[in-house]
Amino acid sequence: MTDKEIITHSRSLRNEASNLLNHEGLLPMLKYFGTTRVIGSYTLDTMTWRDIDISMILPDEQDVELFFEIGSRIATKFHVTKMSYSNHFIRNFPGFDHGLYWGIRLCYAEREWKIDLWGYGETDYETHMADFDVLHNQLQQADRTAILRIKHAVSQRPDYRGDVYNSMAIYRAVLEGKVKSLEEFNAWIERNSHANT
């Protein structure tokens, strides 16, 4: 795809996501339960595939019953094909937050969407949102076309979203390494992975 096509595709994905969140009522439904915020590539305006990241405050960060009620509301209202629950207070999986998590796959407008929903206590939520706001502000000065160009290519790899090839690595490479192409990104990853070993 050309840069113009990639930008147009990203805009189209964001419009679809806005319709799902607002017109179809996913976001108001979640806000009924408390403070909720859409983050990730939707807010950063770097969408290359159908993926939405949402974080919310739970009055009790380990209220599993409430989190399942939220999951039930989603499964009832939307065409959900799969929901995966994790309690990361118990699971304690390396690299993941301490919180409650729903990994959701749903069909909207004949397309499959991946929704990552995290429930946090207020303190952890505020910490994550502060970190996200820093990234958001930094990316205002970044080359968005370069981000989309690289992310479009990398997101089609089977190991995308792993420890090495993920959105944060792309953002860092563009912000810190000023990379503009997939080749430059691969070289940046190679240099930095060696530097960390």
Coordinates of N, CA and C in Angstrom, one line a residue:
M1 N 0.8 -1.2 0.0 CA 0.0 0.0 0.0 C 0.9 1.3 0.0
T2 N 0.4 2.3 -0.7 CA 1.1 3.6 -0.6 C 0.8 4.3 0.7
D3 N 1.6 5.3 1.0 CA 1.4 6.1 2.2 C 0.0 6.6 2.2
K4 N -0.5 7.1 1.1 CA -1.8 7.7 1.1 C -2.9 6.7 1.4
E5 N -2.7 5.5 0.8 CA -3.7 4.4 1.1 C -3.6 3.9 2.6
I6 N -2.4 3.9 3.1 CA -2.3 3.5 4.5 C -3.0 4.5 5.4
I7 N -2.8 5.8 5.1 CA -3.4 6.9 5.9 C -4.9 6.8 5.8
T8 N -5.4 6.6 4.6 CA -6.9 6.5 4.3 C -7.4 5.3 5.1
H9 N -6.7 4.2 5.1 CA -7.1 3.0 5.8 C -7.2 3.2 7.3
S10 N -6.2 3.9 7.8 CA -6.2 4.2 9.2 C -7.4 5.1 9.6
R11 N -7.7 6.1 8.8 CA -8.8 7.0 9.1 C -10.1 6.2 9.0
S12 N -10.2 5.3 8.1 CA -11.4 4.5 8.0 C -11.6 3.6 9.2
L13 N -10.5 3.0 9.7 CA -10.6 2.2 10.9 C -11.0 3.0 12.1
R14 N -10.5 4.2 12.2 CA -10.8 5.0 13.4 C -12.3 5.4 13.3
N15 N -12.8 5.7 12.1 CA -14.2 6.0 12.0 C -15.1 4.8 12.4
E16 N -14.7 3.6 12.0 CA -15.4 2.4 12.4 C -15.4 2.3 13.9
A17 N -14.3 2.5 14.5 CA -14.1 2.3 15.9 C -15.0 3.4 16.6
S18 N -15.0 4.6 16.1 CA -15.9 5.6 16.7 C -17.3 5.2 16.7
N19 N -17.8 4.7 15.6 CA -19.2 4.2 15.5 C -19.5 3.1 16.5
L20 N -18.5 2.1 16.6 CA -18.7 1.1 17.6 C -18.7 1.6 19.0
L21 N -17.8 2.5 19.3 CA -17.7 3.0 20.7 C -18.9 3.9 21.1
N22 N -19.3 4.8 20.2 CA -20.3 5.8 20.5 C -21.7 5.5 19.9
H23 N -21.8 5.3 18.6 CA -23.1 5.1 18.1 C -23.7 3.8 18.5
E24 N -22.9 2.7 18.6 CA -23.4 1.4 19.0 C -23.5 1.3 20.5
G25 N -22.8 2.2 21.2 CA -23.0 2.3 22.7 C -22.0 1.6 23.6
L26 N -20.9 1.1 23.0 CA -20.0 0.3 23.9 C -19.4 1.2 25.0
L27 N -19.0 2.4 24.6 CA -18.4 3.3 25.6 C -19.4 3.8 26.7
P28 N -20.5 4.3 26.3 CA -21.5 4.7 27.3 C -21.9 3.5 28.3
M29 N -21.9 2.3 27.7 CA -22.2 1.1 28.5 C -21.2 1.0 29.6
L30 N -19.9 1.1 29.2 CA -18.8 0.9 30.2 C -18.7 2.1 31.2
K31 N -19.0 3.3 30.7 CA -19.0 4.5 31.6 C -20.1 4.4 32.6
Y32 N -21.1 3.7 32.4 CA -22.2 3.5 33.4 C -21.6 2.9 34.7
F33 N -20.5 2.1 34.5 CA -19.9 1.4 35.7 C -18.8 2.3 36.3
G34 N -18.4 3.4 35.7 CA -17.4 4.2 36.3 C -16.5 4.9 35.3
T35 N -15.5 5.5 35.7 CA -14.6 6.2 34.9 C -13.9 5.3 33.8
T36 N -14.1 5.6 32.6 CA -13.6 4.8 31.5 C -12.9 5.6 30.4
R37 N -11.9 5.1 29.9 CA -11.1 5.9 28.9 C -10.6 5.0 27.8
V38 N -10.8 5.4 26.5 CA -10.2 4.7 25.4 C -8.8 5.2 25.2
I39 N -7.9 4.3 25.1 CA -6.5 4.7 24.9 C -5.9 4.0 23.7
G40 N -4.6 3.7 23.7 CA -4.0 2.9 22.6 C -4.1 3.7 21.2
S41 N -4.1 2.9 20.2 CA -3.9 3.4 18.8 C -5.1 4.3 18.4
Y42 N -6.3 4.0 19.0 CA -7.5 4.8 18.6 C -7.2 6.3 19.0
T43 N -6.8 6.5 20.3 CA -6.6 7.9 20.8 C -5.3 8.5 20.2
L44 N -4.3 7.6 19.9 CA -3.0 8.1 19.3 C -3.2 8.3 17.8
D45 N -4.3 7.9 17.3 CA -4.5 8.0 15.8 C -3.5 7.3 15.0
T46 N -3.2 6.1 15.4 CA -2.2 5.2 14.7 C -2.8 3.9 14.4
M47 N -4.1 3.8 14.1 CA -4.7 2.5 13.9 C -4.3 1.9 12.5
T48 N -4.0 0.6 12.6 CA -3.7 -0.1 11.3 C -4.5 -1.4 11.3
W49 N -5.2 -1.8 12.3 CA -6.1 -3.0 12.3 C -7.1 -2.7 13.4
R50 N -8.1 -3.6 13.4 CA -9.3 -3.4 14.2 C -9.1 -3.9 15.7
D51 N -8.5 -2.9 16.4 CA -8.1 -3.2 17.8 C -8.4 -2.0 18.6
I52 N -9.1 -2.1 19.8 CA -9.4 -1.0 20.6 C -9.0 -1.3 22.1
D53 N -8.2 -0.4 22.7 CA -7.8 -0.6 24.1 C -8.6 0.3 25.0
I54 N -9.2 -0.2 26.0 CA -10.0 0.5 27.0 C -9.6 0.2 28.4
S55 N -9.5 1.3 29.2 CA -9.2 1.1 30.6 C -10.3 1.7 31.5
M56 N -10.6 1.1 32.6 CA -11.6 1.7 33.5 C -11.2 1.5 34.9
I57 N -11.9 2.3 35.8 CA -11.7 2.2 37.2 C -12.7 1.3 37.8
L58 N -12.3 0.3 38.6 CA -13.2 -0.5 39.4 C -13.2 0.0 40.8
P59 N -14.4 0.2 41.4 CA -14.4 0.7 42.8 C -13.6 -0.2 43.7
D60 N -13.6 -1.5 43.5 CA -12.7 -2.5 44.1 C -11.9 -3.2 43.0
E61 N -10.6 -3.0 43.0 CA -9.8 -3.5 41.9 C -9.9 -5.0 41.7
Q62 N -10.3 -5.7 42.7 CA -10.4 -7.1 42.6 C -11.9 -7.7 42.6
D63 N -12.8 -6.8 42.2 CA -14.2 -7.2 42.2 C -14.5 -8.0 41.0
V64 N -14.3 -9.3 41.1 CA -14.5 -10.2 40.0 C -15.9 -10.2 39.6
E65 N -16.8 -10.2 40.5 CA -18.3 -10.3 40.2 C -18.7 -9.1 39.4
L66 N -18.3 -7.9 39.7 CA -18.6 -6.7 38.9 C -18.0 -6.8 37.5
F67 N -16.8 -7.3 37.5 CA -16.1 -7.4 36.1 C -16.8 -8.4 35.3
F68 N -17.4 -9.5 35.8 CA -18.1 -10.4 35.0 C -19.5 -9.8 34.7
E69 N -20.0 -9.0 35.5 CA -21.3 -8.3 35.1 C -21.0 -7.4 33.9
I70 N -19.9 -6.7 33.9 CA -19.5 -5.9 32.7 C -19.4 -6.8 31.5
G71 N -18.7 -7.9 31.7 CA -18.5 -8.8 30.5 C -19.8 -9.3 30.0
S72 N -20.7 -9.7 30.9 CA -22.0 -10.2 30.5 C -22.8 -9.1 29.7
R73 N -22.7 -7.9 30.1 CA -23.4 -6.8 29.4 C -22.9 -6.7 28.0
I74 N -21.5 -6.8 27.8 CA -20.9 -6.7 26.5 C -21.4 -7.9 25.6
A75 N -21.3 -9.1 26.2 CA -21.6 -10.3 25.5 C -23.1 -10.3 25.1
T76 N -24.0 -9.7 25.9 CA -25.4 -9.7 25.6 C -25.7 -8.7 24.5
K77 N -25.1 -7.5 24.5 CA -25.4 -6.5 23.6 C -24.8 -6.6 22.2
F78 N -23.6 -7.2 22.2 CA -22.8 -7.2 21.0 C -22.7 -8.6 20.5
H79 N -22.3 -8.8 19.2 CA -22.1 -10.1 18.6 C -20.7 -10.6 19.0
V80 N -20.5 -11.1 20.2 CA -19.3 -11.5 20.7 C -19.0 -13.0 20.3
T81 N -17.8 -13.2 19.7 CA -17.5 -14.6 19.3 C -16.5 -15.2 20.3
K82 N -15.9 -14.4 21.1 CA -14.9 -15.0 22.1 C -14.6 -13.9 23.2
M83 N -14.6 -14.4 24.4 CA -14.2 -13.6 25.5 C -13.2 -14.4 26.4
S84 N -12.1 -13.7 26.7 CA -11.0 -14.4 27.5 C -10.8 -13.5 28.7
Y85 N -11.0 -14.1 29.9 CA -10.9 -13.4 31.2 C -9.5 -13.8 31.8
S86 N -8.9 -12.8 32.4 CA -7.7 -13.0 33.2 C -7.7 -12.2 34.5
N87 N -7.3 -12.8 35.6 CA -7.1 -12.1 36.8 C -5.6 -12.0 37.1
H88 N -5.1 -10.8 36.8 CA -3.6 -10.7 36.8 C -3.1 -10.4 38.3
F89 N -4.0 -10.3 39.2 CA -3.6 -10.3 40.6 C -3.2 -11.7 41.0
I90 N -3.8 -12.7 40.4 CA -3.5 -14.1 40.7 C -2.5 -14.7 39.7
R91 N -2.7 -14.4 38.4 CA -1.9 -14.9 37.4 C -0.5 -14.4 37.5
N92 N -0.3 -13.1 37.8 CA 1.0 -12.5 37.9 C 1.9 -12.8 36.8
F93 N 1.4 -12.7 35.6 CA 2.1 -13.0 34.3 C 3.2 -11.9 34.0
P94 N 4.4 -12.3 33.8 CA 5.5 -11.2 33.6 C 5.1 -10.3 32.4
G95 N 5.3 -9.0 32.6 CA 5.0 -8.0 31.6 C 3.6 -7.5 31.5
F96 N 2.7 -8.1 32.4 CA 1.3 -7.6 32.4 C 1.0 -6.9 33.7
D97 N -0.1 -6.1 33.6 CA -0.5 -5.3 34.7 C -1.2 -6.1 35.8
H98 N -1.2 -5.5 37.0 CA -2.0 -6.1 38.1 C -3.4 -5.5 37.9
G99 N -4.3 -6.3 37.3 CA -5.7 -5.8 37.1 C -6.5 -7.0 36.6
L100 N -7.8 -6.7 36.3 CA -8.7 -7.6 35.7 C -8.8 -7.3 34.2
Y101 N -8.9 -8.4 33.4 CA -8.8 -8.2 32.0 C -9.8 -9.0 31.2
W102 N -10.4 -8.4 30.2 CA -11.2 -9.1 29.2 C -10.6 -8.9 27.9
G103 N -10.3 -10.0 27.2 CA -9.9 -10.0 25.8 C -11.1 -10.4 25.0
I104 N -11.6 -9.5 24.2 CA -12.9 -9.7 23.5 C -12.7 -9.7 22.0
R105 N -13.4 -10.6 21.4 CA -13.5 -10.6 19.9 C -15.0 -10.5 19.6
L106 N -15.3 -9.5 18.8 CA -16.7 -9.3 18.5 C -16.8 -8.9 17.0
C107 N -18.0 -9.2 16.4 CA -18.3 -8.8 15.0 C -19.1 -7.5 15.0
Y108 N -18.6 -6.6 14.2 CA -19.3 -5.3 14.0 C -19.2 -5.0 12.6
A109 N -20.3 -4.7 11.9 CA -20.4 -4.3 10.5 C -19.6 -5.4 9.7
E110 N -19.9 -6.7 10.0 CA -19.3 -7.8 9.3 C -17.8 -7.9 9.4
R111 N -17.2 -7.2 10.4 CA -15.8 -7.3 10.6 C -15.5 -7.7 12.0
E112 N -14.4 -8.4 12.3 CA -14.0 -8.8 13.6 C -13.2 -7.7 14.3
W113 N -13.5 -7.4 15.5 CA -12.8 -6.4 16.3 C -12.2 -7.1 17.5
K114 N -11.0 -6.6 17.9 CA -10.4 -7.1 19.1 C -10.5 -5.9 20.1
I115 N -11.1 -6.2 21.3 CA -11.2 -5.2 22.3 C -10.4 -5.7 23.6
D116 N -9.5 -4.9 24.0 CA -8.8 -5.2 25.3 C -9.3 -4.3 26.3
L117 N -10.0 -4.9 27.3 CA -10.6 -4.1 28.4 C -9.9 -4.4 29.7
W118 N -9.3 -3.4 30.4 CA -8.6 -3.6 31.7 C -9.4 -2.8 32.7
G119 N -9.6 -3.5 33.9 CA -10.2 -2.9 35.0 C -9.1 -2.7 36.1
Y120 N -9.0 -1.5 36.6 CA -7.9 -1.2 37.6 C -8.5 -0.5 38.8
G121 N -7.8 -0.5 39.9 CA -8.1 0.4 41.0 C -7.7 1.8 40.6
E122 N -8.2 2.8 41.4 CA -8.0 4.2 41.0 C -6.6 4.5 40.9
T123 N -5.7 4.1 41.8 CA -4.3 4.5 41.8 C -3.6 4.0 40.6
D124 N -3.8 2.7 40.3 CA -3.1 2.1 39.1 C -3.7 2.7 37.8
Y125 N -5.0 3.0 37.8 CA -5.6 3.6 36.6 C -4.9 5.0 36.4
E126 N -4.8 5.8 37.4 CA -4.2 7.1 37.3 C -2.8 7.1 36.8
T127 N -2.0 6.1 37.3 CA -0.6 5.9 36.9 C -0.6 5.6 35.4
H128 N -1.4 4.6 35.0 CA -1.4 4.2 33.6 C -1.8 5.4 32.7
M129 N -2.8 6.1 33.1 CA -3.3 7.2 32.3 C -2.2 8.3 32.2
A130 N -1.5 8.6 33.3 CA -0.4 9.6 33.2 C 0.7 9.1 32.3
D131 N 1.0 7.9 32.3 CA 2.1 7.3 31.4 C 1.6 7.5 29.9
F132 N 0.3 7.1 29.7 CA -0.2 7.2 28.4 C -0.3 8.7 27.9
D133 N -0.6 9.6 28.7 CA -0.6 11.0 28.3 C 0.8 11.5 27.9
V134 N 1.8 11.0 28.6 CA 3.2 11.4 28.2 C 3.4 10.9 26.8
L135 N 3.1 9.6 26.5 CA 3.3 9.1 25.2 C 2.5 9.9 24.2
H136 N 1.3 10.2 24.5 CA 0.4 10.9 23.6 C 1.0 12.2 23.2
N137 N 1.5 12.9 24.2 CA 2.1 14.2 23.9 C 3.4 14.1 23.1
Q138 N 4.2 13.1 23.4 CA 5.4 12.9 22.6 C 5.1 12.6 21.2
L139 N 4.1 11.8 20.9 CA 3.8 11.4 19.5 C 3.2 12.6 18.7
Q140 N 2.8 13.7 19.4 CA 2.3 14.8 18.6 C 3.4 15.4 17.8
Q141 N 4.7 15.2 18.2 CA 5.9 15.7 17.5 C 6.5 14.7 16.6
A142 N 5.9 13.5 16.5 CA 6.5 12.4 15.7 C 6.0 12.4 14.3
D143 N 6.7 11.7 13.5 CA 6.3 11.5 12.1 C 5.2 10.4 12.0
R144 N 3.9 10.9 12.0 CA 2.8 9.9 12.0 C 2.8 9.0 10.8
T145 N 3.1 9.6 9.6 CA 3.1 8.7 8.4 C 4.1 7.6 8.5
A146 N 5.3 7.9 9.1 CA 6.3 6.9 9.3 C 5.8 5.8 10.3
I147 N 5.1 6.2 11.3 CA 4.6 5.3 12.3 C 3.6 4.3 11.6
L148 N 2.7 4.9 10.8 CA 1.7 4.1 10.1 C 2.3 3.2 9.1
R149 N 3.3 3.7 8.4 CA 4.0 2.9 7.3 C 4.6 1.7 7.9
I150 N 5.3 1.9 9.0 CA 6.0 0.8 9.7 C 5.0 -0.2 10.4
K151 N 4.1 0.4 11.1 CA 3.1 -0.4 11.8 C 2.3 -1.2 10.9
H152 N 1.9 -0.7 9.7 CA 1.1 -1.4 8.8 C 1.8 -2.7 8.4
A153 N 3.1 -2.6 8.1 CA 3.9 -3.8 7.7 C 4.1 -4.7 8.9
V154 N 4.5 -4.2 10.0 CA 4.9 -5.0 11.2 C 3.7 -5.7 11.8
S155 N 2.5 -5.1 11.7 CA 1.3 -5.7 12.4 C 0.8 -6.9 11.6
Q156 N 1.3 -7.1 10.4 CA 0.9 -8.3 9.7 C 1.8 -9.5 10.0
R157 N 2.9 -9.3 10.8 CA 3.8 -10.4 11.1 C 3.1 -11.3 12.2
P158 N 3.4 -12.6 12.2 CA 2.8 -13.5 13.2 C 3.3 -13.2 14.6
D159 N 4.5 -12.6 14.7 CA 5.1 -12.3 16.1 C 4.8 -10.9 16.5
Y160 N 3.9 -10.2 15.8 CA 3.5 -8.8 16.2 C 2.8 -8.9 17.6
R161 N 3.1 -7.9 18.4 CA 2.5 -7.8 19.8 C 3.3 -8.7 20.7
G162 N 4.4 -9.2 20.3 CA 5.3 -10.0 21.2 C 6.2 -9.1 22.0
D163 N 7.3 -9.6 22.5 CA 8.2 -8.9 23.3 C 9.1 -7.9 22.4
V164 N 9.2 -8.2 21.2 CA 10.1 -7.4 20.3 C 9.3 -6.5 19.4
Y165 N 8.5 -7.1 18.6 CA 7.7 -6.3 17.6 C 6.3 -6.0 18.1
N166 N 6.2 -4.7 18.5 CA 5.0 -4.2 19.1 C 4.9 -2.7 18.8
S167 N 3.7 -2.2 19.2 CA 3.5 -0.8 18.9 C 4.5 0.1 19.6
M168 N 4.7 -0.2 20.9 CA 5.7 0.6 21.7 C 7.0 0.7 21.1
A169 N 7.5 -0.5 20.5 CA 8.8 -0.5 19.9 C 8.8 0.4 18.6
I170 N 7.7 0.4 17.9 CA 7.6 1.3 16.7 C 7.6 2.8 17.2
Y171 N 6.9 3.1 18.2 CA 6.8 4.5 18.7 C 8.2 4.9 19.1
R172 N 8.9 4.1 19.9 CA 10.2 4.4 20.4 C 11.2 4.6 19.2
A173 N 11.1 3.7 18.2 CA 12.0 3.8 17.1 C 11.9 5.1 16.3
V174 N 10.6 5.5 16.1 CA 10.4 6.8 15.4 C 10.7 8.0 16.3
L175 N 10.4 7.9 17.6 CA 10.7 9.0 18.4 C 12.2 9.2 18.7
E176 N 12.8 8.1 19.1 CA 14.2 8.1 19.5 C 15.2 7.9 18.4
G177 N 14.8 7.0 17.5 CA 15.8 6.7 16.4 C 15.5 7.4 15.1
K178 N 14.3 8.1 15.0 CA 14.0 8.9 13.8 C 13.9 8.0 12.6
V179 N 13.5 6.7 12.8 CA 13.4 5.8 11.7 C 12.2 6.2 10.8
K180 N 12.2 5.9 9.5 CA 11.1 6.3 8.6 C 10.7 5.1 7.7
S181 N 11.4 4.0 7.8 CA 11.1 2.9 6.9 C 11.1 1.6 7.7
L182 N 10.5 0.5 7.1 CA 10.6 -0.8 7.7 C 12.0 -1.3 7.9
E183 N 12.8 -1.0 6.8 CA 14.2 -1.4 6.9 C 15.0 -0.7 8.0
E184 N 14.7 0.5 8.2 CA 15.4 1.3 9.3 C 14.9 0.8 10.6
F185 N 13.6 0.4 10.7 CA 13.0 -0.1 12.0 C 13.7 -1.4 12.3
N186 N 13.8 -2.3 11.3 CA 14.4 -3.6 11.6 C 15.9 -3.5 12.1
A187 N 16.6 -2.5 11.5 CA 18.0 -2.3 11.9 C 18.0 -1.7 13.3
W188 N 17.0 -0.8 13.6 CA 17.0 -0.2 15.0 C 16.7 -1.3 16.0
I189 N 15.8 -2.2 15.7 CA 15.4 -3.3 16.6 C 16.7 -4.2 16.8
E190 N 17.4 -4.5 15.7 CA 18.6 -5.3 15.9 C 19.6 -4.6 16.8
R191 N 19.9 -3.4 16.6 CA 20.9 -2.6 17.4 C 20.4 -2.6 18.9
N192 N 19.2 -2.3 19.1 CA 18.7 -2.2 20.5 C 18.6 -3.5 21.2
S193 N 18.2 -4.6 20.5 CA 18.1 -5.9 21.1 C 19.5 -6.4 21.5
H194 N 20.5 -6.0 20.7 CA 21.9 -6.4 21.1 C 22.4 -5.6 22.3
A195 N 21.9 -4.3 22.3 CA 22.4 -3.4 23.4 C 21.8 -3.9 24.7
N196 N 20.6 -4.6 24.7 CA 20.0 -5.0 25.9 C 20.3 -6.4 26.4
T197 N 21.3 -7.1 25.7 CA 21.6 -8.4 26.0 C 23.0 -8.4 26.7

